[in-house]
């Protein structure tokens, strides 16, 4: 998280995003002998209607409080969507940062009871995608959903998770963008620093995605996974905030092929490992590398 630690988050974001916009996308001729991917600084400045020197000051962190009008112009040139534009507007130094209380993430007792009653894969995750609790169906879906695991760490460092995701490339990009969104300006949070540091050292794909500065939430949606026993499963995902943690549930369309396969998994879980359902009471927000 060197860009966050340096204090120049705005400049880092501007640089990363301009490298992702091609001259053709911006309506400019490609030209020859381009030494940088994407747009040059002076091209961004020209299109945004600001001086090249001022834009250089923004990227280098010498001006950290541009006007909303300048940021809106830059968002237009960099072709940011609504989520990315909101993120850019939040990177300026104009807003005082409220002090945060550092406290352990805690799974309420009622949520443990809910997990035990749900007949679909369900688990609780923290802000850094640490698995804090899970039910038997979640473990039947993936043993990497046991408490103490980290979903990002599994995604980038566990070959079985790579094979589990039908579209690993999309899943990886979505998770990294969601992590950036979750972190926001909480860049000194020890858990985030630890996780990003470990993945940056261990995974080139993570380093590449992290450098893009993509931001978007990872909320509801539909995903397809390849289970080693029952094969392909198409599942919907919902994320429900409960106090300071998130309850995540996966479920298929009713009477679909995936619904039938999930019922088979439930039967296998009941006959084979029904007692494993509630190791989910273990609270382990800081998994370590093996």
C-alpha atoms as one frame of an Amber mdcrd trajectory, in Angstrom:
protein
   0.000   0.000   0.000   2.915   2.347  -0.743   0.757   4.828  -2.673  -1.638
   5.154   0.276   1.180   5.405   2.815   2.863   8.192   0.824  -0.228  10.351
   1.257  -0.546  10.925  -2.506  -3.647   8.810  -3.083  -5.150  11.328  -5.504
  -2.043  11.388  -7.706  -1.737   7.618  -7.683  -5.349   7.229  -8.745  -5.092
   9.799 -11.544  -1.935   8.177 -12.903  -3.409   4.662 -12.795  -6.636   5.693
 -14.522  -5.043   7.749 -17.326  -2.861   4.738 -18.198  -6.072   2.783 -18.861
  -7.555   5.258 -21.381  -6.230   4.898 -24.920  -5.826   7.922 -27.211  -8.503
   6.435 -29.479 -10.954   6.228 -26.572 -10.278   9.896 -25.817 -10.738  10.913
 -29.466  -7.019  11.589 -30.050  -4.766  10.286 -32.844  -2.544   7.434 -31.573
   0.707   9.066 -32.686   4.083   7.370 -32.633   6.793   6.710 -30.075   4.436
   6.759 -27.084   6.503   5.931 -24.007   3.562   5.467 -21.647   0.400   3.372
 -21.862  -2.784   5.334 -22.172  -2.875   9.126 -22.164   0.039  11.473 -21.553
  -0.260  14.016 -18.734  -0.450  16.922 -21.133  -3.257  15.201 -23.058  -5.311
  14.775 -19.897  -4.713  18.423 -19.035  -5.727  19.590 -22.520  -8.931  17.544
 -22.535  -9.826  18.629 -18.980  -9.225  22.309 -19.713  -6.460  22.819 -17.138
  -2.788  23.682 -17.521  -0.235  20.860 -17.874   1.717  22.304 -14.948  -1.341
  22.204 -12.683  -2.138  18.633 -13.665   1.493  17.665 -12.964   1.160  19.179
  -9.496  -1.943  17.068  -8.885  -0.256  13.818  -9.895   2.850  14.551  -7.858
   0.903  15.460  -4.745   1.920  19.128  -4.684  -1.729  20.206  -4.866  -4.115
  17.989  -2.905  -7.243  20.138  -2.889  -8.495  20.735  -6.445 -11.954  22.171
  -6.931 -14.941  19.875  -7.560 -15.146  21.351 -11.065 -11.586  20.233 -11.855
 -12.264  16.766 -10.491 -15.481  16.499 -12.532 -13.530  17.434 -15.671 -10.868
  14.846 -14.903 -13.532  12.207 -14.255 -14.998  12.941 -17.689 -11.628  12.706
 -19.452 -10.686   9.514 -17.608 -14.107   8.043 -18.471 -14.956   7.171 -14.867
 -18.301   5.630 -14.036 -20.441   6.887 -11.148 -18.691   4.715  -8.532 -15.212
   5.692  -9.745 -16.196   9.370  -9.941 -17.467   9.292  -6.347 -14.225   7.628
  -5.274 -12.167  10.335  -7.041 -14.149  13.115  -5.366 -13.471  11.487  -1.996
  -9.693  11.442  -2.432  -9.121  15.147  -1.816  -7.754  16.459   1.459 -10.696
  18.788   1.992 -12.660  16.472   4.273 -11.389  15.909   7.821 -10.953  12.268
   8.669 -13.068  11.147  11.595 -11.274   9.092  14.249 -12.094   5.392  14.137
 -12.491   3.010  16.995 -10.411  -0.095  16.420 -12.337  -3.087  17.677 -12.378
  -6.782  16.818 -15.007  -7.970  14.395 -17.621  -9.954  16.289 -20.303 -12.350
  15.057 -23.502 -11.899  17.130 -24.854 -15.048  18.788 -28.144 -14.729  16.897
 -26.231 -14.939  13.604 -24.626 -18.224  14.669 -28.142 -19.529  15.336 -29.311
 -18.291  11.936 -26.410 -20.022  10.189 -27.312 -23.297  11.871 -30.890 -23.098
  10.521 -30.149 -22.043   6.949 -30.245 -24.862   4.385 -28.173 -22.958   1.824
 -24.462 -22.035   1.882 -24.067 -19.111   4.283 -21.136 -17.538   6.083 -20.062
 -14.344   7.789 -17.167 -12.237   6.520 -15.320  -9.186   7.828 -14.289  -6.040
   5.973 -11.069  -7.663   4.708 -12.924 -10.789   3.491 -11.891 -12.861   6.514
 -14.331 -15.749   7.074 -15.585 -15.395  10.648 -18.284 -18.083  10.758 -19.927
 -20.552   8.371 -22.519 -23.312   8.233 -22.293 -26.912   7.030 -23.590 -26.073
   3.559 -20.910 -23.411   3.082 -18.221 -25.956   3.975 -19.810 -28.458   1.583
 -19.642 -25.834  -1.138 -16.000 -25.026  -0.372 -13.674 -25.986   2.507 -12.059
 -22.584   1.993 -15.136 -21.032   3.611 -14.174 -22.333   7.034 -13.543 -19.745
   9.776  -9.998 -18.431   9.759  -9.684 -18.467   5.972  -9.467 -15.286   3.922
 -11.374 -15.217   0.647  -8.897 -12.975  -1.167  -5.946 -15.022   0.013  -7.633
 -18.222  -1.169  -8.492 -16.657  -4.505  -4.916 -15.639  -5.300  -2.815 -18.227
  -3.499  -4.837 -21.478  -3.469  -4.833 -23.491  -6.750  -8.061 -25.262  -5.722
  -9.888 -21.936  -5.493  -8.512 -20.987  -8.911 -10.046 -24.172 -10.359 -13.269
 -23.616  -8.373 -14.011 -20.281 -10.073 -15.361 -20.731 -13.593 -14.254 -17.190
 -14.460 -11.284 -16.668 -12.164 -10.093 -13.547 -14.001 -13.377 -11.723 -13.398
 -13.617 -12.931  -9.799 -10.080 -11.721  -9.058 -10.713  -8.289 -10.589 -14.017
  -7.928  -8.739 -12.536  -8.870  -5.360  -9.563  -6.493  -5.653 -11.814  -3.621
  -6.746 -14.119  -4.387  -3.815 -11.181  -4.384  -1.405 -10.136  -0.915  -2.594
 -13.712   0.288  -2.160 -13.904  -1.173   1.339 -10.568   0.284   2.421 -11.502
   3.820   1.352  -9.357   6.147   3.436  -8.835   3.579   6.194  -5.352   2.945
   4.836  -3.625   2.553   8.199  -5.875  -0.326   9.292  -3.399  -3.068  10.332
  -5.490  -5.874   8.824  -5.667  -4.182   5.426  -1.942  -3.381   5.492  -1.123
  -6.991   6.409  -3.362  -8.521   3.734  -2.359  -6.224   0.885   1.315  -6.595
   1.818   1.142 -10.397   1.821  -0.697 -10.604  -1.496   1.524  -8.000  -3.152
   4.598 -10.038  -2.210   3.091 -13.396  -3.185   0.977 -12.788  -6.297   1.840
 -11.002  -9.541  -1.825 -10.994 -10.674  -2.763  -9.252  -7.444  -0.023  -6.627
  -7.927  -1.252  -5.954 -11.469  -4.877  -5.573 -10.409  -4.013  -3.485  -7.350
  -2.070  -1.056  -9.533  -5.151  -0.405 -11.669  -6.958   1.294  -8.743 -10.311
  -0.157  -9.839 -13.127   0.486  -7.350 -16.565  -1.101  -7.195 -18.613  -2.838
  -4.518 -18.982  -6.621  -4.425 -22.592  -6.953  -3.364 -25.342  -9.053  -4.896
 -24.830 -10.921  -8.118 -24.637 -14.317  -9.771 -21.587 -16.533 -10.022 -20.733
 -19.918 -11.479 -18.385 -22.310  -9.707 -17.057 -25.769 -10.520 -17.540 -28.078
  -7.546 -15.227 -31.130  -7.489 -18.125 -33.495  -6.629 -21.299 -32.172  -8.296
 -19.801 -30.069 -11.082 -21.022 -26.690 -12.275 -23.233 -24.624  -9.956 -24.880
 -21.339 -10.890 -25.604 -19.458  -7.665 -26.974 -16.066  -6.716 -25.134 -14.125
  -3.994 -26.563 -11.690  -1.484 -24.641  -9.754   1.174 -26.567  -8.595   4.229
 -24.979  -6.224   6.789 -25.373  -7.388  10.401 -23.835  -4.997  12.929 -20.146
  -4.694  11.907 -20.005  -7.847   9.765 -21.588  -9.191   6.568 -23.804 -12.263
   6.205 -23.242 -13.835   2.767 -25.701 -16.342   1.300 -25.552 -18.342  -1.930
 -28.670 -19.889  -3.460 -29.749 -21.332  -6.831 -32.852 -20.740  -8.910 -35.654
 -22.921  -7.556 -35.972 -26.335  -9.264 -32.936 -25.651 -11.438 -30.131 -28.090
 -12.136 -28.008 -26.220  -9.582 -30.827 -26.516  -7.033 -30.817 -30.290  -7.458
 -27.035 -30.431  -7.112 -27.123 -28.279  -3.983 -29.688 -30.640  -2.422 -27.318
 -33.501  -3.203 -24.524 -31.618  -1.439 -26.817 -31.087   1.550 -27.533 -34.812
   1.730 -23.834 -35.635   1.528 -23.093 -33.069   4.264 -25.798 -34.551   6.507
 -24.574 -38.095   6.093 -20.866 -37.353   6.194 -19.993 -34.273   8.231 -23.069
 -32.896   9.966 -21.010 -32.160  13.041 -18.746 -29.773  11.165 -21.443 -27.144
  10.827 -20.407 -25.039  13.727 -16.810 -24.693  14.035 -18.212 -21.425  12.694
 -18.172 -19.976  16.198 -14.420 -19.621  15.928 -13.475 -15.978  15.475 -10.199
 -15.724  13.574  -9.871 -12.371  11.798  -6.130 -12.646  11.129  -5.290 -15.849
   9.224  -1.580 -16.415   8.756   0.292 -17.812   5.805   1.071 -21.518   6.094
